[in-house]
Tab-separated table of C-alpha atoms in Angstrom:
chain	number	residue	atom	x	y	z
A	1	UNK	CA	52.606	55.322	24.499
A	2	UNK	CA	55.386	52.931	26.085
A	3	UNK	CA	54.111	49.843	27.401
A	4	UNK	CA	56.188	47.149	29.114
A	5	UNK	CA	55.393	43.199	29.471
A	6	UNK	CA	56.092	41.842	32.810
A	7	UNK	CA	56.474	37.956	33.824
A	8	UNK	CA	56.739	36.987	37.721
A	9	UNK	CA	56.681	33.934	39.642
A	10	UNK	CA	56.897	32.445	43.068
A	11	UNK	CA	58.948	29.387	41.896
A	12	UNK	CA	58.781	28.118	45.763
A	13	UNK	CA	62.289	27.295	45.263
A	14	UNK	CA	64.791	26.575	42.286
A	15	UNK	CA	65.130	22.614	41.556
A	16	UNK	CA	64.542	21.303	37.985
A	17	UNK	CA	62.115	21.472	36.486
A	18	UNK	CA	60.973	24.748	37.771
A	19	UNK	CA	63.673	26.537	34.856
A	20	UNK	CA	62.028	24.744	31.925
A	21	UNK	CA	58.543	25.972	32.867
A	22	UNK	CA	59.569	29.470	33.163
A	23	UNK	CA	61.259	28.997	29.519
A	24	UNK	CA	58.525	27.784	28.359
A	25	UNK	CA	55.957	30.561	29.883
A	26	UNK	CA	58.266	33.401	28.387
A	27	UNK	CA	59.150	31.611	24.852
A	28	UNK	CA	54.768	31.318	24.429
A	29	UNK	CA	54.483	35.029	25.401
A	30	UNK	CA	56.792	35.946	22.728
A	31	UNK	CA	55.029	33.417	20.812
A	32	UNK	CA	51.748	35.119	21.097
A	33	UNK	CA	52.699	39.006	21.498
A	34	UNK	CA	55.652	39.164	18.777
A	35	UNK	CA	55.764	42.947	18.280
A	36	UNK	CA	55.281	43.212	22.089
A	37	UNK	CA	57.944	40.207	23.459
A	38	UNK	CA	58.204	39.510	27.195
A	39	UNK	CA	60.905	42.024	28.671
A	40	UNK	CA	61.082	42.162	32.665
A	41	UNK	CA	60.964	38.673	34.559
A	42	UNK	CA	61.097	38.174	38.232
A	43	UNK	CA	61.351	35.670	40.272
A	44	UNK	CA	60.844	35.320	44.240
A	45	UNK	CA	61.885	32.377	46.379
A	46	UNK	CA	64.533	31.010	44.558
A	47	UNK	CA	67.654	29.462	45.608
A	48	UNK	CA	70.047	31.646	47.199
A	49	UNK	CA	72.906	29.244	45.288
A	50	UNK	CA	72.558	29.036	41.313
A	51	UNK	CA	69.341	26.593	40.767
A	52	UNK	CA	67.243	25.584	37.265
A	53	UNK	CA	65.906	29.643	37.440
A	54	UNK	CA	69.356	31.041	37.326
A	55	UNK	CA	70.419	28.184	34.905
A	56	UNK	CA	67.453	29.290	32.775
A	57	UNK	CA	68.242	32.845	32.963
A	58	UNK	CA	71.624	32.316	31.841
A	59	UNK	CA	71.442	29.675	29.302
A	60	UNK	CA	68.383	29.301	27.342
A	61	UNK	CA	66.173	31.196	24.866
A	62	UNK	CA	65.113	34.244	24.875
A	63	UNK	CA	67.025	34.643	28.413
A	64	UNK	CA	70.681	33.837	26.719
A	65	UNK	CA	69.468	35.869	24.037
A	66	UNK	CA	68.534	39.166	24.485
A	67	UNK	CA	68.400	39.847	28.480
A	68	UNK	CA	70.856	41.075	30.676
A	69	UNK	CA	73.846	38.392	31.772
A	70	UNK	CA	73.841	37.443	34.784
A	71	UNK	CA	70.160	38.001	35.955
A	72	UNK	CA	70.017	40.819	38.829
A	73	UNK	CA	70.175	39.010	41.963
A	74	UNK	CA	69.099	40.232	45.822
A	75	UNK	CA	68.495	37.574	49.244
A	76	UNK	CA	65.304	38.288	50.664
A	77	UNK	CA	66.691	39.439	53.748
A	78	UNK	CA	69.767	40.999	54.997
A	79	UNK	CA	71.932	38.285	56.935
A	80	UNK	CA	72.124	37.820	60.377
A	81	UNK	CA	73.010	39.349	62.659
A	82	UNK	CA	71.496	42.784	60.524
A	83	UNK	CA	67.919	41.308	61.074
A	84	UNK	CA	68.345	38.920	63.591
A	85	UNK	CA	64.279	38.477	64.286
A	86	UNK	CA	63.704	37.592	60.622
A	87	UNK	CA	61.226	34.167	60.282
A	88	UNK	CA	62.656	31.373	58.147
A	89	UNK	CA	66.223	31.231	56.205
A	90	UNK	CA	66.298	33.853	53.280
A	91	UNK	CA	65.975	32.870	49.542
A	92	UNK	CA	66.698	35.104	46.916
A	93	UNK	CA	64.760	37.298	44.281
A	94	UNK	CA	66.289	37.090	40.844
A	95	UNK	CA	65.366	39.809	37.891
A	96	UNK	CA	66.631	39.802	34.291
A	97	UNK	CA	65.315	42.399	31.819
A	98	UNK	CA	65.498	42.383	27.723
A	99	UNK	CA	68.964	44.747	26.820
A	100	UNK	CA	69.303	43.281	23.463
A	101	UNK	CA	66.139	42.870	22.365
A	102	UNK	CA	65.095	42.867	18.825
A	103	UNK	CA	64.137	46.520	18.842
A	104	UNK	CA	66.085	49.149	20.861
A	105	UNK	CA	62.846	51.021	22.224
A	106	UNK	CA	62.097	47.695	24.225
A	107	UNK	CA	65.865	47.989	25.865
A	108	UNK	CA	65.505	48.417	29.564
A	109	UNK	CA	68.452	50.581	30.800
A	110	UNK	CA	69.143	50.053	34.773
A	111	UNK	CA	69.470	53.063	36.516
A	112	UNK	CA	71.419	52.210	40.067
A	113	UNK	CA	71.537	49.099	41.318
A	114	UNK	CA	69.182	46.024	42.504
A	115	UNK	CA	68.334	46.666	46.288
A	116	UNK	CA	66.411	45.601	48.912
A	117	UNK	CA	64.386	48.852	50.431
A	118	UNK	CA	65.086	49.237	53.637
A	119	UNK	CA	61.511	49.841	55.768
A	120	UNK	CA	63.745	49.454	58.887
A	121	UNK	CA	61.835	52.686	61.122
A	122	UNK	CA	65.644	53.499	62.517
A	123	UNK	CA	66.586	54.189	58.744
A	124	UNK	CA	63.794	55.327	57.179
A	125	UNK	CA	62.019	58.540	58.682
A	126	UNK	CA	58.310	57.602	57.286
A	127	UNK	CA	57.698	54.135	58.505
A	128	UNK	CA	58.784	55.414	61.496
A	129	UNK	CA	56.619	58.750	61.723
A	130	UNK	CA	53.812	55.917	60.743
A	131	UNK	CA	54.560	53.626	63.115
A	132	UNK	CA	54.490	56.387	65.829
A	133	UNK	CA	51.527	57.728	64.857
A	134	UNK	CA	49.636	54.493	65.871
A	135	UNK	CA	49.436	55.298	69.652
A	136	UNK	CA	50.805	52.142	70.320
A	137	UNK	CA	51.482	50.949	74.064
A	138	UNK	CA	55.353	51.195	74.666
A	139	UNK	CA	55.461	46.939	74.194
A	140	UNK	CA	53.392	46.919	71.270
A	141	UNK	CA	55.871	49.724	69.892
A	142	UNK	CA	58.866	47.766	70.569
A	143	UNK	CA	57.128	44.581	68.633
A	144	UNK	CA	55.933	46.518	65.680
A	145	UNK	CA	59.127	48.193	65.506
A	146	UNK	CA	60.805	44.804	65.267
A	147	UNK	CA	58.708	43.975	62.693
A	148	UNK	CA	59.107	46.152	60.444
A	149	UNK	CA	63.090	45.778	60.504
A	150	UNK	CA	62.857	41.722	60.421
A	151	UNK	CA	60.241	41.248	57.616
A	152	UNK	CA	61.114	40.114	54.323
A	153	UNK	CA	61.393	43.630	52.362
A	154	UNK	CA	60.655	44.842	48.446
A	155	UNK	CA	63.366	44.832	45.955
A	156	UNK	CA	63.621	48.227	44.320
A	157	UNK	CA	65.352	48.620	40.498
A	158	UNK	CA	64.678	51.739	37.980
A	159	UNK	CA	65.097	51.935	34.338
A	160	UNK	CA	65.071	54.113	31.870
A	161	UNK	CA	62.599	53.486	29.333
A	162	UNK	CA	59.958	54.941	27.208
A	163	UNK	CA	61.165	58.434	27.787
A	164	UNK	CA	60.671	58.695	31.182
A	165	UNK	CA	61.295	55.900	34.411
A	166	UNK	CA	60.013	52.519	35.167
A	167	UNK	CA	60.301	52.016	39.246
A	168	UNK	CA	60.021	48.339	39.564
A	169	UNK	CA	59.405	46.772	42.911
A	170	UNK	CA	59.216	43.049	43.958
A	171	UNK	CA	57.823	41.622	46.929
A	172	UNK	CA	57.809	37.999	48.658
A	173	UNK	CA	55.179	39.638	50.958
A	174	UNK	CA	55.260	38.520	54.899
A	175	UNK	CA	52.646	36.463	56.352
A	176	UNK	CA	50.241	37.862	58.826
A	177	UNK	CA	50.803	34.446	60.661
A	178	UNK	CA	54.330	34.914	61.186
A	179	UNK	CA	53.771	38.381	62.806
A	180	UNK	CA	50.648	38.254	64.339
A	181	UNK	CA	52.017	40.190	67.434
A	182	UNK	CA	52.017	43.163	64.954
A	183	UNK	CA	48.881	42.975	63.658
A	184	UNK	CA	47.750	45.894	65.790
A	185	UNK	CA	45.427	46.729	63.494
A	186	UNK	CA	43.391	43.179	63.720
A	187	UNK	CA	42.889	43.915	59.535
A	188	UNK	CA	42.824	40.430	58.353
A	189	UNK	CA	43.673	40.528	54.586
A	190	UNK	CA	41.860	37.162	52.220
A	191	UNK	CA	44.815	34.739	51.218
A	192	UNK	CA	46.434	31.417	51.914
A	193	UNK	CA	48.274	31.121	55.336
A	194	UNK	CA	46.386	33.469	57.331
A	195	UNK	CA	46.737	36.426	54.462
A	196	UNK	CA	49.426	38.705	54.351
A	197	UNK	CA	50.343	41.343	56.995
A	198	UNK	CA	48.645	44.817	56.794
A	199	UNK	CA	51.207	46.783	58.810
A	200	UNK	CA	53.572	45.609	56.070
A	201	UNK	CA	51.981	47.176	53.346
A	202	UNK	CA	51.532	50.548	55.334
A	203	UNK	CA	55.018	50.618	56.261
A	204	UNK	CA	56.070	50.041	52.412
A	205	UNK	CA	53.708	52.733	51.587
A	206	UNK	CA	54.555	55.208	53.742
A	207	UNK	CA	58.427	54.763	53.655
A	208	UNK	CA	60.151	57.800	52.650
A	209	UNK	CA	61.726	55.803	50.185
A	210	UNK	CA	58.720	54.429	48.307
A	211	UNK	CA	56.898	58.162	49.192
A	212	UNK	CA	59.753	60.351	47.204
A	213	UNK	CA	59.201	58.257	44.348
A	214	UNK	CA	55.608	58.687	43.985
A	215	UNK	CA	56.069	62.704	44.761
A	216	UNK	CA	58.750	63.163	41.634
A	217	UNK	CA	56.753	61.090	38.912
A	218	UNK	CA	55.860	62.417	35.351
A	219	UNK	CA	53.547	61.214	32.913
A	220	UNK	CA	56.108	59.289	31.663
A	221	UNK	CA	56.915	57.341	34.473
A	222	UNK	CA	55.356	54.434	35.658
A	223	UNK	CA	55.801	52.323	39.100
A	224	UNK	CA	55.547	48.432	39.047
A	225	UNK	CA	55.233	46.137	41.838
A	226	UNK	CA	55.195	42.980	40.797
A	227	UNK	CA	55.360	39.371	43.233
A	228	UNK	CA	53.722	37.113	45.097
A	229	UNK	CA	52.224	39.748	47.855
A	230	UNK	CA	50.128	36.565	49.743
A	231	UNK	CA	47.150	38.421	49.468
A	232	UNK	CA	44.676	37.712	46.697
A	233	UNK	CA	42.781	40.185	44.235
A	234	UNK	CA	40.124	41.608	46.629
A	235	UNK	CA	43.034	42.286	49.242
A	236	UNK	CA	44.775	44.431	46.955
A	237	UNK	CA	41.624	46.037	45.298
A	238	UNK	CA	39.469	48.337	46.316
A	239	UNK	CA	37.671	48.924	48.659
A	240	UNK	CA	40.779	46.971	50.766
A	241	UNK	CA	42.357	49.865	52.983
A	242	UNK	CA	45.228	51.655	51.653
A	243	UNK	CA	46.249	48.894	49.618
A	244	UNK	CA	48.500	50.948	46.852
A	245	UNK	CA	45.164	53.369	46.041
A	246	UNK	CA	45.681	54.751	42.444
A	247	UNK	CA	46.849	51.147	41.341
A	248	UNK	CA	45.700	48.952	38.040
A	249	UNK	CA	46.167	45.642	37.993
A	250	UNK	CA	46.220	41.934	36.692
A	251	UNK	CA	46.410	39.742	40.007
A	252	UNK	CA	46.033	35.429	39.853
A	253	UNK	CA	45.836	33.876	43.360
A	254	UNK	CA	48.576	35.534	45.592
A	255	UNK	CA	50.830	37.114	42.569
A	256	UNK	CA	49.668	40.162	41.611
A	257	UNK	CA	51.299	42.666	38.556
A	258	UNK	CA	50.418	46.495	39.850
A	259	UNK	CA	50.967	49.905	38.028
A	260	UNK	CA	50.368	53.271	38.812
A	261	UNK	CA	51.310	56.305	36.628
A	262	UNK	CA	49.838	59.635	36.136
A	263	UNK	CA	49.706	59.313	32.643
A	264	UNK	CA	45.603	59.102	31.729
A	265	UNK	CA	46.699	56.699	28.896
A	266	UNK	CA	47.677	53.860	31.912
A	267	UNK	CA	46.469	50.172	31.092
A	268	UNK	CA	46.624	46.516	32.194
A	269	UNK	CA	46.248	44.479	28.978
A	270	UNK	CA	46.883	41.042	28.034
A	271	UNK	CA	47.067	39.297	31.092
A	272	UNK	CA	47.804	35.469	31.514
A	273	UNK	CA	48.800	32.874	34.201
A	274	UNK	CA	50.418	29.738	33.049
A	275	UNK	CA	49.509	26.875	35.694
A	276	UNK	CA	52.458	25.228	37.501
A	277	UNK	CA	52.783	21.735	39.108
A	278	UNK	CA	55.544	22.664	41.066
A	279	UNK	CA	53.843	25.778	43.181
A	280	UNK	CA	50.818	27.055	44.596
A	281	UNK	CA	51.632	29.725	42.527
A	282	UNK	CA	51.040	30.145	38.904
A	283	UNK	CA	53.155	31.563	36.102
A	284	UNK	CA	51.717	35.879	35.767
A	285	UNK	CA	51.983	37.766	33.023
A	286	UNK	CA	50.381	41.321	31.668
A	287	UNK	CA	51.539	44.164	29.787
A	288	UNK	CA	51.379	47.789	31.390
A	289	UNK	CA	50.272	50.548	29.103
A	290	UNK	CA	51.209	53.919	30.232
């Protein structure tokens, strides 16, 4: 069975000492879980410009060491003018994975590149055939369609791994406060802020992107999201509605690791939070068992 240790963080930015605490999280997970090390970090809201997380990506242990140089790298938006509705400037997600690890069967190998999916409804056929099945008054249409091209959207990277595919997502997740003219459907998820916004998570979900992957998958594949989704564990679990159904998880506050796989071996073990003065948001870690 493969299994796969994941470590993500809402670093709420990228000045020191943010860099040494994420060393520190990943060198006491390798630490603790030797024969199973730490091999997929991700951060969200980090500098846009090289900060202490890029700087400890690039040049400490086990970062310098055995993952991929330079860390994988995506804004959280597209730049204006491309979503010119967007709320607040755009930071950056950053993702480095083990390559040179000290086994080769925990070598992640990228398949494609590091890219924001695109729930924008004139790209992508499903979140529009969602959106329009909503019945939604021709204003309300215009403003949901707006949303869902100006949010802050998942970063999508696969690997090749365990015999089969990892699809990884990340996710700075948008705030039902910041769109609250789309929250047709007055669902009003638990979470700091206001909670996170619904509609976002139905348009991820029924994207034609994210929906082609789940179609194709094999009992050796496995999907990830993994991020700070501003919802906490009850919005995500059952019996929340259609929050990624068929999902295990480990979940601390607002971050959240999630797996699905059709594999009847799939597990969520070994899952930690390391606290952090500098964020709301604590240091998550788990291992998914597939």
């Amino acid at each position: 069975m493969p299994s796969l240790r994941v470590l993500t963080w809402n670093s709420n930015g990228g000045a020191v000492p943010r860099g040494g605490q994420l060393v520190a999280a990943a060198n006491a997970l390798t630490g603790m879980y030797p024969g199973h090390p730490l091999q997929l970090c991700v951060c969200q809201e980090t500098g846009v410009a090289p900060d202490s997380i890029h700087a400890a990506f690039t040049g400490t242990p086990p970062f310098s060491v055995s993952f991929v140089q330079p860390p994988l790298f995506s804004r959280e938006h597209l730049p204006i003018p491309a979503q010119p509705f967007r709320i607040m400037p755009s930071r950056a997600y950053r993702l480095t994975y083990m390559d040179a690890g000290p086994a080769a069967a925990l070598n992640l190998v990228p398949v494609g590149g590091f890219n924001l999916v695109n729930l924008d409804p004139a790209v992508d056929a499903g979140v529009a055939g969602w959106i329009a099945a909503q019945g939604l008054a021709p204003g309300l249409l215009v403003t949901v369609n707006q949303c869902a091209a100006n949010i802050r959207w998942p970063v999508y990277q696969q690997f090749a791994y365990g015999g089969g595919s990892v699809h990884f997502f990340t996710w700075h997740a948008p705030l039902r406060n910041n769109w609250l003219g789309a929250n047709f459907s007055g669902i009003v998820l638990p979470g700091g802020g206001g909670g996170t916004l619904w509609e976002a998570f139905q348009f991820f979900q029924h994207s034609t992107f994210y929906t082609g992957i789940m179609a194709g998958l094999g009992v050796n594949d496995i999907v990830i999201v993994a991020g700070d989704l501003n919802t906490t564990g009850p919005g995500v679990a059952p019996p929340a509605p259609n929050m990624f159904p068929g999902y295990i998880g480990f979940s601390h506050n607002l971050s959240h690791i999630l797996a699905h796989s059709p594999s009847a071996a799939l597990g969520m073990v070994e899952g930690h939070n390391s606290p952090s003065p500098q964020s709301p948001h604590n240091l998550v870690s788990a291992r998914a068992i597939w």
